[in-house]
CSV table of C-alpha atoms in Angstrom, one decimal:
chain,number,residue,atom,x,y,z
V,20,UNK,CA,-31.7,201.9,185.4
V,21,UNK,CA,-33.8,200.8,182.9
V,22,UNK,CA,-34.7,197.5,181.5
V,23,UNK,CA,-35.6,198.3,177.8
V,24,UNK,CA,-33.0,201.0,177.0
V,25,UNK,CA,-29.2,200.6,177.7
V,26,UNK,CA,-28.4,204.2,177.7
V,27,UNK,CA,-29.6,206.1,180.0
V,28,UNK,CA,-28.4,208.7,182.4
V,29,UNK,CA,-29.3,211.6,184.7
V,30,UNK,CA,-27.3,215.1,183.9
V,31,UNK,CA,-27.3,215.7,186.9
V,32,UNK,CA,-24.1,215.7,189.1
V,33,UNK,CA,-21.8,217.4,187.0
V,34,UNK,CA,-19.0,220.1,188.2
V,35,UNK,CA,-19.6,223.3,186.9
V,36,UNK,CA,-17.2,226.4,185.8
V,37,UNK,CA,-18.2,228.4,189.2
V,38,UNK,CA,-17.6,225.7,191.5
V,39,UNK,CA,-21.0,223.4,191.7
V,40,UNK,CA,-22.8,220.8,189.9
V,41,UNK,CA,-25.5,220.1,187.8
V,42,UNK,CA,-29.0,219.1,189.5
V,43,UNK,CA,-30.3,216.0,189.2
V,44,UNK,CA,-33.6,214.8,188.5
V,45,UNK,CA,-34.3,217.3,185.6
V,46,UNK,CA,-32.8,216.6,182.5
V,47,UNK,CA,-31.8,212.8,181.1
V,48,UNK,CA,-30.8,211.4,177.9
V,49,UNK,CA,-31.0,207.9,176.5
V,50,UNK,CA,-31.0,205.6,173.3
V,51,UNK,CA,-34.3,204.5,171.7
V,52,UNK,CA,-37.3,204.1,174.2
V,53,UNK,CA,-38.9,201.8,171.8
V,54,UNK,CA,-38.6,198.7,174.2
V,55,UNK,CA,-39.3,200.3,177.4
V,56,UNK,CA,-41.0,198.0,179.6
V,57,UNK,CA,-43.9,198.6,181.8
V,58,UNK,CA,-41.8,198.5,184.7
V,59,UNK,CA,-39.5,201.4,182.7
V,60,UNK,CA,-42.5,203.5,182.1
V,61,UNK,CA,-44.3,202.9,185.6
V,62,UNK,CA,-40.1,204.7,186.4
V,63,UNK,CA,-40.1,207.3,184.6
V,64,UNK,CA,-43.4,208.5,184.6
V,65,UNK,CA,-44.7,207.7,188.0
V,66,UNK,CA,-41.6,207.7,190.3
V,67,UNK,CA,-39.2,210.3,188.1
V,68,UNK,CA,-42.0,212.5,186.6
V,69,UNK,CA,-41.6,212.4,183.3
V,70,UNK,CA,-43.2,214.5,181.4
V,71,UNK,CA,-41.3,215.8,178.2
V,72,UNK,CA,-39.3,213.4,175.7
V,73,UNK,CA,-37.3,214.9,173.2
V,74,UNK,CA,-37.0,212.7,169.7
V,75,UNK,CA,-34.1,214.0,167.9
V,76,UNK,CA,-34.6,210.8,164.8
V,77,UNK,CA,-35.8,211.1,161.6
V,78,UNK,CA,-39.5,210.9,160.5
V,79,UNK,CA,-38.1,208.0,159.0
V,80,UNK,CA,-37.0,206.0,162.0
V,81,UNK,CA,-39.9,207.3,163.9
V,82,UNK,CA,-42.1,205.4,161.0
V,83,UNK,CA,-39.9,202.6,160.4
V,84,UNK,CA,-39.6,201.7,164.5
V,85,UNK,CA,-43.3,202.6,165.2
V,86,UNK,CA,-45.0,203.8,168.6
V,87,UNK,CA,-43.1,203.6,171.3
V,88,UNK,CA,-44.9,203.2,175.0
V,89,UNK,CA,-44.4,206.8,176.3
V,90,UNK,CA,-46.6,207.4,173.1
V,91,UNK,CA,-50.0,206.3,174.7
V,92,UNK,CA,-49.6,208.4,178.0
V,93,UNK,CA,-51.4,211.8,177.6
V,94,UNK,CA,-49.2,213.3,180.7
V,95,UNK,CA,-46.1,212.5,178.4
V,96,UNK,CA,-45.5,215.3,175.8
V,97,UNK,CA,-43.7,213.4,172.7
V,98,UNK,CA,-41.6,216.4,170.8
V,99,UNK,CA,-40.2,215.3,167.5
V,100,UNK,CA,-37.0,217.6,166.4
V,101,UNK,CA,-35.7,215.7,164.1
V,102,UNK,CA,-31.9,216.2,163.3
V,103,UNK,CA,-31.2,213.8,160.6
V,104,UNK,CA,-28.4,211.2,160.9
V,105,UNK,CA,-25.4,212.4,159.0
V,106,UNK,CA,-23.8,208.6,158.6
V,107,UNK,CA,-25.2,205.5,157.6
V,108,UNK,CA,-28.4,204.7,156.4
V,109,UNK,CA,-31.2,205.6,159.5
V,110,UNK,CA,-29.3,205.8,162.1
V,111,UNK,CA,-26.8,207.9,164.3
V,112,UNK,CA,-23.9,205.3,165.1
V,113,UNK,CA,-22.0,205.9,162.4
V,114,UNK,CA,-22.4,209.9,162.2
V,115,UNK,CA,-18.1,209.9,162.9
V,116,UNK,CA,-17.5,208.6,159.9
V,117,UNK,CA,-16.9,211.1,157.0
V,118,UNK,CA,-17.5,210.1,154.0
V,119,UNK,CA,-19.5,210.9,150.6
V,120,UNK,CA,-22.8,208.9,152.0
V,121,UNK,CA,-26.1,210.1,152.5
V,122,UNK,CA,-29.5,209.8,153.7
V,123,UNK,CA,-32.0,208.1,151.8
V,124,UNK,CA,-34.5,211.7,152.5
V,125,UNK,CA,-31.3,214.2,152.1
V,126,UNK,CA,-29.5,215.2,148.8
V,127,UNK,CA,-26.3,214.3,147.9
V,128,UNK,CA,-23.3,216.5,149.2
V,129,UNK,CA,-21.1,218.7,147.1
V,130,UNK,CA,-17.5,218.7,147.9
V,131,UNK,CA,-17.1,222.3,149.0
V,132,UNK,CA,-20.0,220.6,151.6
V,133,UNK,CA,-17.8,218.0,152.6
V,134,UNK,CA,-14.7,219.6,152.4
V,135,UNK,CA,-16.3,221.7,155.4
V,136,UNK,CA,-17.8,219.2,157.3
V,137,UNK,CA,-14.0,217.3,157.6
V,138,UNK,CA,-12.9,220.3,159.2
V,139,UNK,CA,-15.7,221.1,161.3
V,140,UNK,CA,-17.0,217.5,162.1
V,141,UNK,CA,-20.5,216.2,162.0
V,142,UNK,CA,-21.8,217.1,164.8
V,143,UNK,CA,-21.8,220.6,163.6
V,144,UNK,CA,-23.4,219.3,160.3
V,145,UNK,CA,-26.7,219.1,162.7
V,146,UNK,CA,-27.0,222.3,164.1
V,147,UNK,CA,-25.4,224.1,160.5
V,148,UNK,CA,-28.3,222.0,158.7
V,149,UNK,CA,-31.1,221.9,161.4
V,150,UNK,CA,-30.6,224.6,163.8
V,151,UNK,CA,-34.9,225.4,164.0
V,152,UNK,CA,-34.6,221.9,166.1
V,153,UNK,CA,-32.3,222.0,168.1
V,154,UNK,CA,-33.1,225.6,169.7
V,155,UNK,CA,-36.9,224.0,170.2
V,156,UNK,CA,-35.6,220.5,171.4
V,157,UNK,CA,-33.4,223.0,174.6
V,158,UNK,CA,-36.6,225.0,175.0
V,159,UNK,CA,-38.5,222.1,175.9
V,160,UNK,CA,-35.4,220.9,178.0
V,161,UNK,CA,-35.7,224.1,179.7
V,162,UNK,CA,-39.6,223.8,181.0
V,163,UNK,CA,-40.1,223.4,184.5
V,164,UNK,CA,-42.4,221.0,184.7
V,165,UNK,CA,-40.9,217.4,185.4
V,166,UNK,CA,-38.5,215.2,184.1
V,167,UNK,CA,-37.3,215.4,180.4
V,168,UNK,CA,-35.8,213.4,178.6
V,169,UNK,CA,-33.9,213.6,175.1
V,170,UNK,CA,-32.9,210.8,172.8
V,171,UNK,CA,-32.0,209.3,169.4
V,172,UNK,CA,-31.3,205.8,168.3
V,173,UNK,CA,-28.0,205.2,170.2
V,174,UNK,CA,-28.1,208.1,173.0
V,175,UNK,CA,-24.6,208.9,171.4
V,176,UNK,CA,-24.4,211.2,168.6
V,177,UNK,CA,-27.1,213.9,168.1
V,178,UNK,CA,-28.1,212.8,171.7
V,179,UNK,CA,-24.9,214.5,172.6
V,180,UNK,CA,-24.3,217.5,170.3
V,181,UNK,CA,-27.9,218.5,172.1
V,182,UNK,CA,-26.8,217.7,175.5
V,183,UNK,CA,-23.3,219.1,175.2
V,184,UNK,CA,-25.6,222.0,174.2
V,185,UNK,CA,-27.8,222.1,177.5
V,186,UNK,CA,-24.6,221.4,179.3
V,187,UNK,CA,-22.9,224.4,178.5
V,188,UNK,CA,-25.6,226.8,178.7
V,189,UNK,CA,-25.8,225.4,182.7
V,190,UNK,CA,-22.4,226.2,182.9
V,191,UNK,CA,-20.8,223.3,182.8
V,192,UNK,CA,-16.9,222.5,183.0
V,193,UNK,CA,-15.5,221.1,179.1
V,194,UNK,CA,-14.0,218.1,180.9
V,195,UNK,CA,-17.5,217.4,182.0
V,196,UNK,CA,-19.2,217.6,178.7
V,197,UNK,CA,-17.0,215.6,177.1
V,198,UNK,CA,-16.6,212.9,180.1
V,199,UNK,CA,-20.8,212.6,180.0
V,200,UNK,CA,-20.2,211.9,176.0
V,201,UNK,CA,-17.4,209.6,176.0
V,202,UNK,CA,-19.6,207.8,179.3
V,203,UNK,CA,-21.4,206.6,176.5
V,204,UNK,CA,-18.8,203.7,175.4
V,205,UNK,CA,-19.3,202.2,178.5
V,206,UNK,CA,-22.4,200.7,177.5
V,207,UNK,CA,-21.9,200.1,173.7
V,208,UNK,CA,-22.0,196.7,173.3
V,209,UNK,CA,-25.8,196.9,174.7
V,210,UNK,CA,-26.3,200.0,172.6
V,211,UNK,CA,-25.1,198.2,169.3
V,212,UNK,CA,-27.0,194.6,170.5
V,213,UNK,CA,-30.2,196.3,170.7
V,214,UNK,CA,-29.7,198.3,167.5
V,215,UNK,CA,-28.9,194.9,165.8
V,216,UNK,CA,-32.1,193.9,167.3
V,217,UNK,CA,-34.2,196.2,164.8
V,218,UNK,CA,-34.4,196.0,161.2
V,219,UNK,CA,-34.2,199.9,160.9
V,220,UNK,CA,-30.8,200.0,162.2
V,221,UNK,CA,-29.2,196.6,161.5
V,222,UNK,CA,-27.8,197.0,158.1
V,223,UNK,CA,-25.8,200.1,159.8
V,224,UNK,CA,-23.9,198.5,161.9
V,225,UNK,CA,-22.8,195.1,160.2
V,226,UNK,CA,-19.5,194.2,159.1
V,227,UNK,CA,-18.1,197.2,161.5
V,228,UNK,CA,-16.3,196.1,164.6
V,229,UNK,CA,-17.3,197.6,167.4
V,230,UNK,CA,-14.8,200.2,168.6
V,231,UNK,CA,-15.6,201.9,164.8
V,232,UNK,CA,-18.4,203.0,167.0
V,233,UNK,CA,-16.9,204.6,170.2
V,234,UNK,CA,-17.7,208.1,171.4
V,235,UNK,CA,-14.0,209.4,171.2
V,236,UNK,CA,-13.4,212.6,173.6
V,237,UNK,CA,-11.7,214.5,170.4
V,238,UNK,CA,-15.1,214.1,168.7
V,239,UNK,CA,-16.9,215.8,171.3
V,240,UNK,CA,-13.9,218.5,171.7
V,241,UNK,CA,-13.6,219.1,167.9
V,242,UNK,CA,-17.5,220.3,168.1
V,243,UNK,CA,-17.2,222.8,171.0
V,244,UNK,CA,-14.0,223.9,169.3
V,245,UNK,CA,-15.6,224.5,166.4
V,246,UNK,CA,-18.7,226.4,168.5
V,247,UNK,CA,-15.6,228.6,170.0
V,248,UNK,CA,-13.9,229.2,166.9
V,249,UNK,CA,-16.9,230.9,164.5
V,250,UNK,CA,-19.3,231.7,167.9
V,251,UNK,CA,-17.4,232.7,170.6
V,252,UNK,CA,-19.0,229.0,172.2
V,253,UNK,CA,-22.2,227.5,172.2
V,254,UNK,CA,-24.2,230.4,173.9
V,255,UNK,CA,-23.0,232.2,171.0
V,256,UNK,CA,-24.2,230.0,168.7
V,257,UNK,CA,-27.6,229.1,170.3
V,258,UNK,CA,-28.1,233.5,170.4
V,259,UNK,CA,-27.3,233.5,166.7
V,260,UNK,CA,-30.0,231.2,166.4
V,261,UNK,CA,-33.2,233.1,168.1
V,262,UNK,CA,-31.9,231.9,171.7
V,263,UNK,CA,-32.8,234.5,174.4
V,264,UNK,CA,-31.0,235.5,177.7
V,265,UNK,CA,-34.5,234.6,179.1
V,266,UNK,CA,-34.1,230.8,177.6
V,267,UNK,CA,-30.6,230.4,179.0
V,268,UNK,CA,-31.9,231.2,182.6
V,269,UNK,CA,-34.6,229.0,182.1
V,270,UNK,CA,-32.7,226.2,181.1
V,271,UNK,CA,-30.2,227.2,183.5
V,272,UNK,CA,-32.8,227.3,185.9
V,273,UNK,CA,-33.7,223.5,185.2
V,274,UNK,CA,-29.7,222.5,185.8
V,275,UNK,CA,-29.0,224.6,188.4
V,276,UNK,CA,-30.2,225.1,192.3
């Protein structure tokens, strides 16, 4: 679809618990849109509308990586919601691995941390440890005014926790949340070219072959298991969080006819 990002795709199309599908044309997530040409951005923001993106990285990565394109348009709205990568050193591709290491901006873990985050995964490390963005990154999802778009560094990690998020507020099927996460290994050997490509995320990714990397479907199902376990599912959790019935039609109103 794009020239200067390698993962990129429309929610739009998916089957839904009642019977229909997610609307396309509304809601899309991608990787870094650092290197989108001007080509990509005469796309998005002439043909496609865009007018929201969502940046779920860190101040960090944001500084380190520098403006991106989208930056300079003032009918593009840049929201930073900043989850924090929970693997590696700046970046998301390594967020499945569990381990002791942290971010050079957090603190150090203590075991009772970690001893919870094995059994939850993560991916519920984010929305446990930054919940504020990730209600306000879906809010801006849900505004009816263009295309909006979400992303991270690889597209794959808090990219998805937020759109498995959005998903299942529209009512999207589980096999369908999961198959648009897993979708993502399709295109990992771009994703982890162009990552390589960039100093911020280099030293992240070498020495690890590449299927260390893969969006694996029990990754995505431990999460929403987790959401079902101590919320009753993610609506559950987004209401314990400030989320109103009046946000979920909205953002239902965005993935939905």
């Amino acid at each position: 679809m794009l020239q200067g990002a390698a993962n990129v795709r429309d929610l739009g199309g998916l089957p839904t618990v009642d019977g229909g599908t997610t609307v396309p044309g509304r809601i899309a997530r991608a990787d870094n849109l650092q290197g989108l040409s001007e080509g990509d951005v005469e796309l998005l923001v002439g043909d496609l509308k865009l007018r929201h993106v969502v940046d779920l990285r860190s101040e960090t990565e944001v500084r380190l990586e520098g403006p991106g394109p989208l930056t300079r348009l003032p009918e593009v709205g840049i929201h930073h919601h900043s989850l924090f990568a929970e693997g590696g050193r700046l970046t998301d591709v390594e967020a499945d691995t569990i381990d002791d290491r942290t971010l050079p901006w957090q603190g150090e873990r203590d075991e009772k941390d970690l001893a919870e985050l094995r059994v939850t995964g993560y991916y519920y490390g984010y929305l446990r440890d930054r919940p504020d963005s990730v209600v306000s990154a879906l809010r801006v999802l849900a505004r009816d005014d263009g295309l909006a778009v979400v992303h991270c560094a690889a597209g794959k990690d808090r990219t998805g926790v937020v759109c498995a998020l959005a998903l299942a507020a529209a009512g999207a099927t589980r096999e369908a949340i999961i198959e648009d996460y897993v979708a993502t290994g399709e295109r990992l050997e771009h994703i982890l070219a162009r990552l390589r490509a960039s100093h911020t995320y280099r030293a992240d990714l070498d020495g690890k072959p590449a299927d260390a990397h893969l969006p694996r479907p029990e990754y995505m199902d431990q999460f929403l298991s987790t959401l079902d376990t101590r919320f009753g599912g993610a609506l559950g959790w987004l209401h314990a969080h400030g989320w109103t019935d009046a946000d979920t039609q909205a953002l239902r109103g965005r993935l939905r006819d």
